[in-house]
Short mmCIF file of C-alpha atoms and ligand atoms in Angstrom, two decimals:
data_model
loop_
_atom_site.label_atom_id
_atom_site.label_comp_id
_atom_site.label_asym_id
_atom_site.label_seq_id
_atom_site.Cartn_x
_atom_site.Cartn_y
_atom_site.Cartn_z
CA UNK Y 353 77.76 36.12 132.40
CA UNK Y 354 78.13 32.77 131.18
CA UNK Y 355 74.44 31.18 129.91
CA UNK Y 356 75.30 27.57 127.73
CA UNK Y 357 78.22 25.17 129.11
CA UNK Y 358 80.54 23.46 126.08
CA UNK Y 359 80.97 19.62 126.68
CA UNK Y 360 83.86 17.81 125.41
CA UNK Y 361 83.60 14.03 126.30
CA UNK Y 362 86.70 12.04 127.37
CA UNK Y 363 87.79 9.59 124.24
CA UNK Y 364 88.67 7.46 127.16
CA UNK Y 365 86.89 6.13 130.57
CA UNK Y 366 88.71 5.21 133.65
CA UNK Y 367 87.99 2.28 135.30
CA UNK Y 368 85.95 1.92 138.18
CA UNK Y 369 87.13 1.56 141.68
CA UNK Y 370 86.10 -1.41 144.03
CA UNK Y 371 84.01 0.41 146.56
CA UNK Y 372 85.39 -1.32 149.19
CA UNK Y 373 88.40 0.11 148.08
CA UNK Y 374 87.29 3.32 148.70
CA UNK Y 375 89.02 5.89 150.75
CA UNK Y 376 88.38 9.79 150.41
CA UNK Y 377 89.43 11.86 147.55
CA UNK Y 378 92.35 9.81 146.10
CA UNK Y 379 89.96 9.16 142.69
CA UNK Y 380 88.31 11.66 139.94
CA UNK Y 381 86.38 10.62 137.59
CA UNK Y 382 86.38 11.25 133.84
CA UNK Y 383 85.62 14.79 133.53
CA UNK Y 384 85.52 18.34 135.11
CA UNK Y 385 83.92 21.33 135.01
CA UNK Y 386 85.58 24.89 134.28
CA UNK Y 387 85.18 28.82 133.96
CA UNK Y 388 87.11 31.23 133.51
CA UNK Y 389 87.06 34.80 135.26
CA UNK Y 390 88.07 38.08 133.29
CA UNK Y 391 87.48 41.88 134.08
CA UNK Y 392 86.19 42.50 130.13
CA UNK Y 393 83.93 39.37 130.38
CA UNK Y 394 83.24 38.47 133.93
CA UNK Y 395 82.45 34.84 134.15
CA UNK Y 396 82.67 33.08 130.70
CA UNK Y 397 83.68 29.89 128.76
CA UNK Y 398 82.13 27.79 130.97
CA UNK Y 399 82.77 23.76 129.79
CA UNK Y 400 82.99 20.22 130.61
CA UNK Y 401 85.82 18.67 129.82
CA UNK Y 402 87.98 15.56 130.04
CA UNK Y 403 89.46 15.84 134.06
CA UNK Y 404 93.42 15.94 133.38
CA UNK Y 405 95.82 18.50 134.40
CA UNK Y 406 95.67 22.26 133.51
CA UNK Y 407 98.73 24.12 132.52
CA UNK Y 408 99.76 27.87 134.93
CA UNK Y 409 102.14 30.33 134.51
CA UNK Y 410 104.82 29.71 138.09
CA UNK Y 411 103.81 33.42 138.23
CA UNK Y 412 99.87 32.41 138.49
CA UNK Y 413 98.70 34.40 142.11
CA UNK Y 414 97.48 30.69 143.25
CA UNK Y 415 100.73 29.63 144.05
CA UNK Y 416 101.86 32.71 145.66
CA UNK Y 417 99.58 33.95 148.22
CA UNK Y 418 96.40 31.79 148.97
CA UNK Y 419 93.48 33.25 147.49
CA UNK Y 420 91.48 30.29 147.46
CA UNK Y 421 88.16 28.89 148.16
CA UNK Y 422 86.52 26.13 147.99
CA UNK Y 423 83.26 23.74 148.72
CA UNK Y 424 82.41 19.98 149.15
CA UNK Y 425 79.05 18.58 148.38
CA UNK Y 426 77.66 14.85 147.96
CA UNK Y 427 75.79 13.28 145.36
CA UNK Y 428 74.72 10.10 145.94
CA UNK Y 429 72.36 7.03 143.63
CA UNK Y 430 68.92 5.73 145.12
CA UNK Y 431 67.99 1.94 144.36
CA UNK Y 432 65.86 3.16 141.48
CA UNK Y 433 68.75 4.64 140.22
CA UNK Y 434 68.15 8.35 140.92
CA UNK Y 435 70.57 10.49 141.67
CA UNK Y 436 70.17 13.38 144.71
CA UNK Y 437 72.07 15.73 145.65
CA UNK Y 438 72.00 17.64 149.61
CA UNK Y 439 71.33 21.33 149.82
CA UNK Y 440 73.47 22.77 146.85
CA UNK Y 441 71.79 26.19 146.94
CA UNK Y 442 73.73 25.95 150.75
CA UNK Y 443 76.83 25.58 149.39
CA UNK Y 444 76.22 28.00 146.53
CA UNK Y 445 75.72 30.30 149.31
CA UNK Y 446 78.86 29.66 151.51
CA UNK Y 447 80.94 30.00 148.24
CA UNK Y 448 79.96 33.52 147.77
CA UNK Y 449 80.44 34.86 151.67
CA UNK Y 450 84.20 32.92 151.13
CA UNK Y 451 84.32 35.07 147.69
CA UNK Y 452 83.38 38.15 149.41
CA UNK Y 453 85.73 37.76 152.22
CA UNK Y 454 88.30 36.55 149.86
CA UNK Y 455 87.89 39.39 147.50
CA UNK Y 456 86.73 37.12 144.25
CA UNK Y 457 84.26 38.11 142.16
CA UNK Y 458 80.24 36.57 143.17
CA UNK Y 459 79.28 33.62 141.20
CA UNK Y 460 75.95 32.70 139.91
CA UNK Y 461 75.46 30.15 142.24
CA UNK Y 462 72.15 29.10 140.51
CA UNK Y 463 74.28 28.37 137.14
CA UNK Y 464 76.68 26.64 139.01
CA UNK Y 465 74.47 24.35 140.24
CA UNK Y 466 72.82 23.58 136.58
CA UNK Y 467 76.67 22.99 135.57
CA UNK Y 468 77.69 20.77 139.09
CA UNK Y 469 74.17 18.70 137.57
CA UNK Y 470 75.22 18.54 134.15
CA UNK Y 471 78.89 16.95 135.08
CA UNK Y 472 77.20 14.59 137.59
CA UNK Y 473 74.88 13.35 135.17
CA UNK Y 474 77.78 12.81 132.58
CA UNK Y 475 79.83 11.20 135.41
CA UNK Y 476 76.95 9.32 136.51
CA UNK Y 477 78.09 5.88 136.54
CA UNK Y 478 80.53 6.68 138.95
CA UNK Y 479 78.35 7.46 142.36
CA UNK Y 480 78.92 4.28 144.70
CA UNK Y 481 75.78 3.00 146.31
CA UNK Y 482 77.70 0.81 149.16
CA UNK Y 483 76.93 2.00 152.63
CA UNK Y 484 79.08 5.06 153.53
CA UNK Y 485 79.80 5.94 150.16
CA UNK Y 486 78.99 8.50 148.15
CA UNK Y 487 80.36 10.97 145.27
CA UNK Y 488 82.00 14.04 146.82
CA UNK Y 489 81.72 17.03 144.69
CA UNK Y 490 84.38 19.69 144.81
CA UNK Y 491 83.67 23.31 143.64
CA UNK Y 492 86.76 25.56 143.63
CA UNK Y 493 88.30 28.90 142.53
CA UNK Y 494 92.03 29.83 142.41
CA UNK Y 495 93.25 33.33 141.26
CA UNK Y 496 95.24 33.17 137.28
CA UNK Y 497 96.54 36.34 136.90
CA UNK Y 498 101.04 36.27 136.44
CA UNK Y 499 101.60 38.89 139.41
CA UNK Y 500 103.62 38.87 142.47
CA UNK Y 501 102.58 41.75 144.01
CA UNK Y 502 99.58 41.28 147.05
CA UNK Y 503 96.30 42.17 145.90
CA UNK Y 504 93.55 40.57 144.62
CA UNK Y 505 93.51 38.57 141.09
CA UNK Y 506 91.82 40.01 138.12
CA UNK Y 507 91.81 36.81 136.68
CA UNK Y 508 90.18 33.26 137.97
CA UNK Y 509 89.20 29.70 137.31
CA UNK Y 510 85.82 28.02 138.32
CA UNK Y 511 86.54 24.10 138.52
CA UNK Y 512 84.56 21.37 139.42
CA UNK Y 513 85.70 17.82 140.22
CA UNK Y 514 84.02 14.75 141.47
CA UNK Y 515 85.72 11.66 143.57
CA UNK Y 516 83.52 8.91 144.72
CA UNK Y 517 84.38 8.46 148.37
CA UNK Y 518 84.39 6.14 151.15
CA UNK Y 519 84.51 7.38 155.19
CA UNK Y 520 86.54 10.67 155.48
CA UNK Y 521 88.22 8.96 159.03
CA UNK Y 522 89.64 5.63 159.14
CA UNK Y 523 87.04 4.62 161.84
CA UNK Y 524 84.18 4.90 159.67
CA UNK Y 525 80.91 5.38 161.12
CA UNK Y 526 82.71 4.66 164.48
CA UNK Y 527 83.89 7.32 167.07
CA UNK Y 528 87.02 8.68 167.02
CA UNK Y 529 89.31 10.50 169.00
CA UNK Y 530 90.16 13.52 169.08
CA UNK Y 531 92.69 16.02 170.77
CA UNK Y 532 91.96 19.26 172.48
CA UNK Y 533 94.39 21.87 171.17
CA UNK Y 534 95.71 24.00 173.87
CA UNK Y 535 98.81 25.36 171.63
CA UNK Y 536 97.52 26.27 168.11
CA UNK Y 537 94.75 28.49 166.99
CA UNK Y 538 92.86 28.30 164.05
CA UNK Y 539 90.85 31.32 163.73
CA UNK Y 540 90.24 34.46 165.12
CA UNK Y 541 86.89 36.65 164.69
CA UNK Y 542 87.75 39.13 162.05
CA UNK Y 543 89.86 36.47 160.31
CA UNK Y 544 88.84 34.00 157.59
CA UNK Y 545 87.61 31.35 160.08
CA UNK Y 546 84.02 32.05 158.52
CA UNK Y 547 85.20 31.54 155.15
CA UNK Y 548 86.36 27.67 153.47
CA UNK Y 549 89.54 29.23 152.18
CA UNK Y 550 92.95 26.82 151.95
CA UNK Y 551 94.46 28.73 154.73
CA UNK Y 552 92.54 27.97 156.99
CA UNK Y 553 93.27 24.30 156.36
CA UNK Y 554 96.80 24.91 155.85
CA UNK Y 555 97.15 26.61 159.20
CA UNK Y 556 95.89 23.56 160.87
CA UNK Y 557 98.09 20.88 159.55
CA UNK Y 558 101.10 21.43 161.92
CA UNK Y 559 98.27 20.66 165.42
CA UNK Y 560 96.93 17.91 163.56
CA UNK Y 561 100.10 16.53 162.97
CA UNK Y 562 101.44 16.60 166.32
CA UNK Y 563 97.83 15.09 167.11
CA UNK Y 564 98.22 12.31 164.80
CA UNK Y 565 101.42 11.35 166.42
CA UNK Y 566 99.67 10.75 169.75
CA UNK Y 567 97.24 8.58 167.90
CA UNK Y 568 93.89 11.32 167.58
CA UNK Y 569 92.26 11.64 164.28
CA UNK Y 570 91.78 15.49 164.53
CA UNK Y 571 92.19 17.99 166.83
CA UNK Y 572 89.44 20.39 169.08
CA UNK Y 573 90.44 24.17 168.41
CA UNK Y 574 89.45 26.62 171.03
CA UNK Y 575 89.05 30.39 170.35
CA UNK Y 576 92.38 32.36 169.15
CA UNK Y 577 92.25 34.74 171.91
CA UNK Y 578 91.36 33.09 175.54
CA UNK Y 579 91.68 29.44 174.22
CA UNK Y 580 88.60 28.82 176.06
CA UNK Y 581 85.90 28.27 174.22
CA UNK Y 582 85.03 25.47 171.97
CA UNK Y 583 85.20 26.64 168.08
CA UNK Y 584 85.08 23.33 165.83
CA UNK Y 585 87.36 20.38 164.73
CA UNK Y 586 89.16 20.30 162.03
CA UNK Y 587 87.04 19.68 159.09
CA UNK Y 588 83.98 19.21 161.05
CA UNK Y 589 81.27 21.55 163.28
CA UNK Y 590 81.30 19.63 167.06
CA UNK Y 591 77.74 19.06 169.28
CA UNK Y 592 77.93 17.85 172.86
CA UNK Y 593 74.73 16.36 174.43
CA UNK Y 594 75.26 17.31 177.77
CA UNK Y 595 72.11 16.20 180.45
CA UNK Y 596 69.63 15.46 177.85
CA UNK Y 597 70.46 18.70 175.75
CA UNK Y 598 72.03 19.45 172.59
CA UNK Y 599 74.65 22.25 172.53
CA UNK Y 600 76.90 23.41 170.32
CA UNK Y 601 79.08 26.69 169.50
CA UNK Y 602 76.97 29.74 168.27
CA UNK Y 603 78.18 31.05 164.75
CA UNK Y 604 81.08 33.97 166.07
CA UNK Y 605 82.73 35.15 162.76
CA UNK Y 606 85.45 32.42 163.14
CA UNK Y 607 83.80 28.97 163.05
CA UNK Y 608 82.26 27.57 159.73
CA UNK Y 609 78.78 27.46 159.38
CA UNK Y 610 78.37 24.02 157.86
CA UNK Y 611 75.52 23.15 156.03
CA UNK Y 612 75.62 19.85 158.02
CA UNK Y 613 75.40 21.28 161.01
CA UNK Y 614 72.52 23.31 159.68
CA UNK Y 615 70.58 20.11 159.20
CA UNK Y 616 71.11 18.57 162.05
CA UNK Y 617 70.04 21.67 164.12
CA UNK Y 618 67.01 22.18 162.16
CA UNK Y 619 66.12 18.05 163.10
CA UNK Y 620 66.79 18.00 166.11
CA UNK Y 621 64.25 20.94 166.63
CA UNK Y 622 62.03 18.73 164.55
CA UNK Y 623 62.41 15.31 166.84
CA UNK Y 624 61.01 18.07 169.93
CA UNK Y 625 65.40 17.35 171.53
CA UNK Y 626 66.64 20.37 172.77
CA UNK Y 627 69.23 22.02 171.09
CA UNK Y 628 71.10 25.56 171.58
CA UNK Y 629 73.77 27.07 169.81
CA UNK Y 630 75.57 29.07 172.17
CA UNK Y 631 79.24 30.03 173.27
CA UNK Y 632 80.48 26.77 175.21
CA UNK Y 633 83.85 26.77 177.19
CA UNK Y 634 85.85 23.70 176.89
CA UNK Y 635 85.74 23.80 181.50
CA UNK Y 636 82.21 23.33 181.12
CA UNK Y 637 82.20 20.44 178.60
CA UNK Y 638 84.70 19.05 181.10
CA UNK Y 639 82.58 19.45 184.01
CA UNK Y 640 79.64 18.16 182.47
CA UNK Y 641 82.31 14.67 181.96
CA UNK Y 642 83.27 14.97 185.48
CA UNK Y 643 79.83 15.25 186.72
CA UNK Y 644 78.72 12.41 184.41
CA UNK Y 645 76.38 14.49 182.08
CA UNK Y 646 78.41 14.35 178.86
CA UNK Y 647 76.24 11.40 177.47
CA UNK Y 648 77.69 12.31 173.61
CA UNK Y 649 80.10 14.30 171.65
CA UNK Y 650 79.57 14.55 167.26
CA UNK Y 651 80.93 16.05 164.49
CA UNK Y 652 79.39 17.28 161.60
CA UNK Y 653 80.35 17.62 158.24
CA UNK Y 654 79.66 17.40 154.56
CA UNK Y 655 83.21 15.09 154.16
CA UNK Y 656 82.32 13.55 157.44
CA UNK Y 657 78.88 13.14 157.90
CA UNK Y 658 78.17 12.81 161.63
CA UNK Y 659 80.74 11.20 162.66
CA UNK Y 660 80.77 10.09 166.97
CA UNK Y 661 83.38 11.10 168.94
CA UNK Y 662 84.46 8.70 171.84
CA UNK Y 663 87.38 10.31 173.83
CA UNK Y 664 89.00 13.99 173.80
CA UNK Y 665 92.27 14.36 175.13
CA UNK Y 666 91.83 17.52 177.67
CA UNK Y 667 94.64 18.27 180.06
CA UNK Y 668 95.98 15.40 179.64
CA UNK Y 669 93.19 13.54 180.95
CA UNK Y 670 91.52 11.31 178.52
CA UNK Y 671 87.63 11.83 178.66
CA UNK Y 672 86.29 8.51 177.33
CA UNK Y 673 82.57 9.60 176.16
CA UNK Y 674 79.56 6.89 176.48
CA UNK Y 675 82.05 4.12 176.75
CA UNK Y 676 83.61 5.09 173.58
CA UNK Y 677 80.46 3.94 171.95
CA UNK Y 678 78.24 5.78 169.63
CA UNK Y 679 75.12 7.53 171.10
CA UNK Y 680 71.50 6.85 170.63
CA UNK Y 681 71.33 10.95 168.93
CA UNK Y 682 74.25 10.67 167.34
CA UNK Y 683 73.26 6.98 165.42
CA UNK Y 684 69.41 8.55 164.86
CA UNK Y 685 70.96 11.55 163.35
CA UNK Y 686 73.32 9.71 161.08
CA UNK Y 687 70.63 6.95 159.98
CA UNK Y 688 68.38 9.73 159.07
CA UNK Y 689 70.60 12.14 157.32
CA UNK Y 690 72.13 9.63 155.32
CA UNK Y 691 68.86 7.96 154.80
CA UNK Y 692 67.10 11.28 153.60
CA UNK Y 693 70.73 12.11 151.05
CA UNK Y 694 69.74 8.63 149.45
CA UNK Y 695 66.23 8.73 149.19
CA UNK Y 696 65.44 5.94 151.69
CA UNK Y 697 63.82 8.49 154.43
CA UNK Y 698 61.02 11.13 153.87
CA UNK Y 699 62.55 14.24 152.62
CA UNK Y 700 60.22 16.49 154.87
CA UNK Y 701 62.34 19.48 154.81
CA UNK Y 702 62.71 19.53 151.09
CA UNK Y 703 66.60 19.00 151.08
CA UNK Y 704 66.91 16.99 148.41
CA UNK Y 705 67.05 17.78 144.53
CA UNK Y 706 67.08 15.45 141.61
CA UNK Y 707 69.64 15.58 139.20
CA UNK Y 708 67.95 14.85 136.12
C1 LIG C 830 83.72 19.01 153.75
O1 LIG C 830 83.17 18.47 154.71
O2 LIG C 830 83.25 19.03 152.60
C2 LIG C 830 84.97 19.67 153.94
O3 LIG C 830 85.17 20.67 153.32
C3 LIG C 830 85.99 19.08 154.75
C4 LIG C 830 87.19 18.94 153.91
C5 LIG C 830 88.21 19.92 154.27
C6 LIG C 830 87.64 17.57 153.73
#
């Protein structure tokens, strides 16, 4: 196992984007992080480098049959120019179920997190402070070994990259729309829904597509077998507050357990608003619009933040939620996340950790 990290620094530095400018993950900065995988050595030659483009044999398993996984975090700069990051020991934790399920050997997520610290503090001076933007940290493995036949790699890479971001949606911090998907499934329990592997994304591309052509930013899966119950959106865990409570799916084996939606659980429990996490059918959410008890809908994510949701398209009804506006949870829970990721909040459930 790997103990010291080799640094390399780029000869050159990239300049800056506007922040204004900024959308999500179309710019890296200056360097990356990287580790290779062997049988003889386990995980080893772990370095920071200049960020450029590596070099794979066409017969590399990555390009063959998915065995990928991956992780977003968020590192963001207070006004006294410290720099936090959210819950990495979360994420460090996630990675290894999706290496387990995925068959890739278990990382040391503690080291990982020294080495995600050590390229953020080299890459520093490119975390935006605007509102709504942030730098978005992306840990990620892909199998090396030149085979074609299906099984799992002996051989791996470790990288980590960094993109300072602006909103993940178009909207911004205001609600979008999003379609119910009655066709497509995503996941199924006993698949890989649990795990953040690229099929799963790649598997939803063709719905969201088709969604994006009617003019919704994501789409609403449902559960692969009765397409009936409420899973999560696309790159984002969902909540409904429905007559003064907060619901949202129970973790089944095919949704994602976001760290996000972690937090938000554990503060709404905090604030004394009542929240369950329980198995929610898509009729009842309807209903509860019908009836006028669906005050607000959210999403959650690490990309996305909390981002409101102000209409679902449902059989081919649109459900337009608190006028399309955001809600009063939904705006306290964003304030106060954000707030507590930059260090303007009280950190009262010890979330935060300096990189120094
Ligand atoms: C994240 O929120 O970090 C995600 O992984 C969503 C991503 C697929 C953009």
């Amino acid at each position: 196992m790997t103990t010291n990290i080799q640094i390399t620094l780029s000869e050159e530095r990239k300049e800056k984007p506007q922040p204004e400018q900024l959308e999500f993950g179309r710019i890296f900065t200056d360097h990356m992080f990287v580790m290779d995988y062997s049988p003889q050595k386990g995980w080893h030659d772990a370095r920071i480098e200049p960020f450029e483009p590596i070099t794979l044999s066409p017969a590399s398993m990555v390009f063959h049959y998915g065995q990928t996984v991956f992780e977003g975090l968020k590192a963001y700069r207070t006004s006294d120019d410290k720099v936090l990051l959210f819950r990495p020991e979360k994420n460090m934790e996630r990675l290894n179920l999706s290496n387990e399920r995925l068959c890739i050997p278990e990382i040391d997520g503690e080291f990982v997190i020294e080495a995600l610290k050590k390229l953020v503090s080299i890459d520093k001076e490119w975390i935006p402070t605007t509102e709504g933007t942030s730098l978005y940290i992306r840990p990620f493995i892909i199998p090396t070994e030149y085979y074609l036949g299906v099984a799992p790699s002996k051989f791996y890479k470790l990288m980590i990259i960094l993109s300072p971001v602006g909103s993940y949606y178009k909207e911004g911090i205001h609600p979008v729309k999003i379609f119910v998907e009655n066709q497509y499934v995503r996941a199924v329990d006993g698949g890989t829904g649990k795990a953040k592997t690229g099929g799963n994304y790649a598997s939803s591309l063709k719905a969201q597509e088709e969604a994006a052509k009617k003019g919704y930013s994501q789409v609403l899966w449902l559960d692969g077998i009765e397409k009936k119950y409420v899973e999560e959106v696309g790159s984002m865990n969902i909540f409904f507050k429905i007559n003064g409570e907060v619901v949202t799916p129970e973790i089944n084996g095919s949704i994602l357990e976001g760290v996000t939606r972690n937090s938000i659980i554990q503060m709404l429990k905090y604030w004394n608003i009542p929240v369950k996490e329980k198995r929610i059918s898509m009729e009842e959410v309807y209903d509860a619009y019908k009836e006028g008890v669906l005050e607000e809908a959210f999403g959650t994510g690490t990309a996305a933040v909390i981002s409101p949701i102000g209409e679902f398209y449902y059989k081919e009804e649109k459900m337009i939620i608190n006028k399309g506006q955001t809600g009063d949870v939904s705006k306290k829970l964003y304030d106060t996340l954000t707030g507590i990721q930059k260090g303007t909040e009280e950190d009262v459930f010890g979330w935060v950790t300096e990189v120094k």
